[in-house]
Phi, psi and omega in degrees: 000135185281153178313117168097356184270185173291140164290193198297285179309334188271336186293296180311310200284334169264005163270338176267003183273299178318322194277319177286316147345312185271318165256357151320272210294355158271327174304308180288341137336288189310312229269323193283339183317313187290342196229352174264358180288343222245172178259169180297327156309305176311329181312140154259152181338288215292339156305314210272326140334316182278314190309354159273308191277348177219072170288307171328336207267317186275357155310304184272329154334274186323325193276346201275298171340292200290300150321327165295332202278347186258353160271354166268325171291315209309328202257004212248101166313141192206136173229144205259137202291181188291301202285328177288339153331301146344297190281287160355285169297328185303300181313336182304308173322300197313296194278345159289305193299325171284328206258160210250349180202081156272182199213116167234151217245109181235159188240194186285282220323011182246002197231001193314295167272063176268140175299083186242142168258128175061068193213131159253122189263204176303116157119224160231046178269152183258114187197162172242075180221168149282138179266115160346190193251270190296322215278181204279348180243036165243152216311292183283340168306267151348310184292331210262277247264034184072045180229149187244122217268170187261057202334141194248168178239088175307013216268333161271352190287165177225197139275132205283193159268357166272359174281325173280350163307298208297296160341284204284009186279295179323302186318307195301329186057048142294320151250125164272351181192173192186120191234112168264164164236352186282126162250054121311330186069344173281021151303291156003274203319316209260029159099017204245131160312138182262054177239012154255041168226145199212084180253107160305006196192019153071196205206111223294001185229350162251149155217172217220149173253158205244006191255333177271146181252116002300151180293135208262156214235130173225104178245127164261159176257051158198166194284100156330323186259050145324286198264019177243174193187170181321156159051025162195106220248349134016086161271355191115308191254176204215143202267110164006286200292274203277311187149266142071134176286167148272147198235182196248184186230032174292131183232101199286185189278164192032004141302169169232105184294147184231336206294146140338282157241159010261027168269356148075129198218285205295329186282326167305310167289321160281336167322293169322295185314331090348313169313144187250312173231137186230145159221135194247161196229119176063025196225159187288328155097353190277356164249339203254356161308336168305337189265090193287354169267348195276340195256359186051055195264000174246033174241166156294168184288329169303330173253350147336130195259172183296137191250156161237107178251139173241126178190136165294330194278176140289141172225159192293336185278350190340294219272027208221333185274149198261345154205154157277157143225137193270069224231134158272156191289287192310307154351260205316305185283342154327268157348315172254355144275331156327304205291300162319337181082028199243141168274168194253129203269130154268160168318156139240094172350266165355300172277016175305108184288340186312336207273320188290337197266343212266169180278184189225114186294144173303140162319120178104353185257011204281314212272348155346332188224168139226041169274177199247123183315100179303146179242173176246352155248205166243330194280019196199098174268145187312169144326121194033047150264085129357328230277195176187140159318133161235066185255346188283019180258163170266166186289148179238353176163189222062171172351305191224036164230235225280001186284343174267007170276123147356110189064041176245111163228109171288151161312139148265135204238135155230000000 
């Protein structure tokens, strides 16, 4: 002990004074907690005396309120009666029909209501969707609050209609790019060229070997990322040409996507970098607000192109935007091809490009997977499709399992 310090015992006795200090001041914490609970009639004097007496305490109360109450509208779905809807979309019309280089920007809400048969999604809910991110039944949602989400079997999904409204907006060359966040692949599916796709977070049915130069493309007609998760990106197969494993193009929370394709990078930046107009569709915008290159965020603000958003939610770009519209996607792009005068082309199976693009796994490889095979009937199963519905299972790794819980640290495997 240095010479002139406390002792042992002087040491003890002011760590215990600190700790009663500390919890005094949680009791008194509880208790105003408890009497700012009441209405202002109910209070008695002597409640009203300590609330004078804890300004401080019911200043920051109040400010913890006022933030928990502004993060719950936030999480609040609002949807805009029809005829204000209406108006919108006309306007909406107006700035697709004028603009010289648009860019639309899309999330899970476009992908919500995809047409799946017989499927039990999160949870015990009975529904024919993809389940979303954000929204109040969504994957990180549901994940943040301890609850345990379900593998969905995608092996039915299709593109909805706003993915072929997107398609043929392109076709029209009306849009000029389309920067996803979705790893569904039904951009793909739905006919968009991929050198006008931009999947950022890559695509749950190609892997790629990263050892041939150029990096060589395996697009499947099944979900590759059984067996990946965050930082272990590993499928299981091996590359044709060189041996080399094959990896998933999945870019999880705290990566950094690298691959070329399909997240397409350099082609998403100059897009932005031309844009006149951006329109974003179904994405919450709280991860792609990050990317500082999709906003042209080094130009003034005058030369910024016009942003649009559909979205039920609030998004951080809300006070940036040049219209809101509070809409389910498919509504909304219903509405603006009607309003364009455009027909909405439907899927087709038959035409899928996914089936022309994709390789055909090697003798010995058929047992490699056990998702279940997109066909191009439903009444005909394909060629080596192994898969089985997995949906009553919890997720063990993929697109949307386990790389996406919060605080989860893995070995990193490359």
């Amino acid at each position: 002990m240095a010479a002139g310090g406390p002792s042992r015992s002087e040491r003890k006795a002011a760590e215990r004074v600190r700790r009663l200090r500390e919890e005094q001041q949680r009791e008194r914490l509880r208790q105003v907690s408890r009497i700012l609970r009441k209405a202002a009639a109910e209070r008695s004097a002597e409640e009203g005396r300590l609330l004078a007496e804890s300004e401080d305490l019911v200043t920051e109360l109040q400010g913890r309120s006022r933030r928990r109450e502004g993060l719950k509208r936030r999480q609040e779905e609002v949807c805009d009666d029809p005829e204000e809807l209406r108006r919108k979309v006309r306007e909406l019309a107006g700035a697709v029909r004028s603009a010289k280089h648009l860019v639309v920007y899309t999330g899970a809400g476009i992908s919500t209501w995809c047409l799946l048969t017989g499927l039990v999604f999160l949870l015990n809910m009975q529904a024919a969707s993809i389940p979303d991110y954000r929204g109040p039944n969504g994957v990180w949602t549901l994940l943040q609050k301890g609850r345990r989400v379900s593998a969905a079997d995608l092996s039915e999904a299709e593109p909805t209609l706003t993915h072929m409204s997107i398609a043929r907006l392109h076709e029209q060359k009306l849009v000029q790019h389309v920067v996803s966040q979705n790893c569904d692949g039904l951009h793909l599916r739905s006919g968009l060229p991929r050198s006008a796709i931009s999947e950022l977070h890559g695509n749950m049915y190609i892997e790629v070997c990263t050892a041939c130069t150029p990096n060589r493309e395996y697009v499947r007609v099944f979900d590759v990322t059984e067996r990946t998760a965050l930082h272990r990106h590993q499928t299981g197969r091996a590359c044709h040409k060189c041996g080399a494993p094959l990896r998933d193009t999945i870019v999880h929370f705290g990566e950094r996507g690298t691959l070329g394709q399909p997240l397409n990078w350099e082609a998403a930046t100059q897009a932005a970098s031309k844009a006149d107009t951006i329109l974003c569709l179904g994405s919450s915008l709280k991860v792609l607000k990050k990317y500082p290159r999709l906003w042209c965020m080094t130009k003034p603000p005058s030369r910024r192109p016009k942003l649009y958003i559909v979205n039920l939610q609030w998004t951080p770009k809300d006070d940036w935007a040049a219209l809101k519209l509070h809409g389910k996607c498919d509504d909304v792009m219903q509405l603006l091809m009607d309003e364009l005068g455009l027909e909405i082309p439907p899927y087709s199976r038959w035409q899928d490009p996914i089936f022309s693009l994709a390789t055909p796994l090697r003798a010995g490889e058929e047992g490699s997977h056990s998702r279940k095979s997109l066909r191009r009937s439903r009444e005909e199963p394909s060629p080596g499709d192994q898969g089985a519905p997995l949906s009553s299972a919890p997720i063990r790794g993929g697109w949307f399992g386990r790389g996406c819980a919060k605080g989860t640290k893995r070995k990193r495997v490359t």
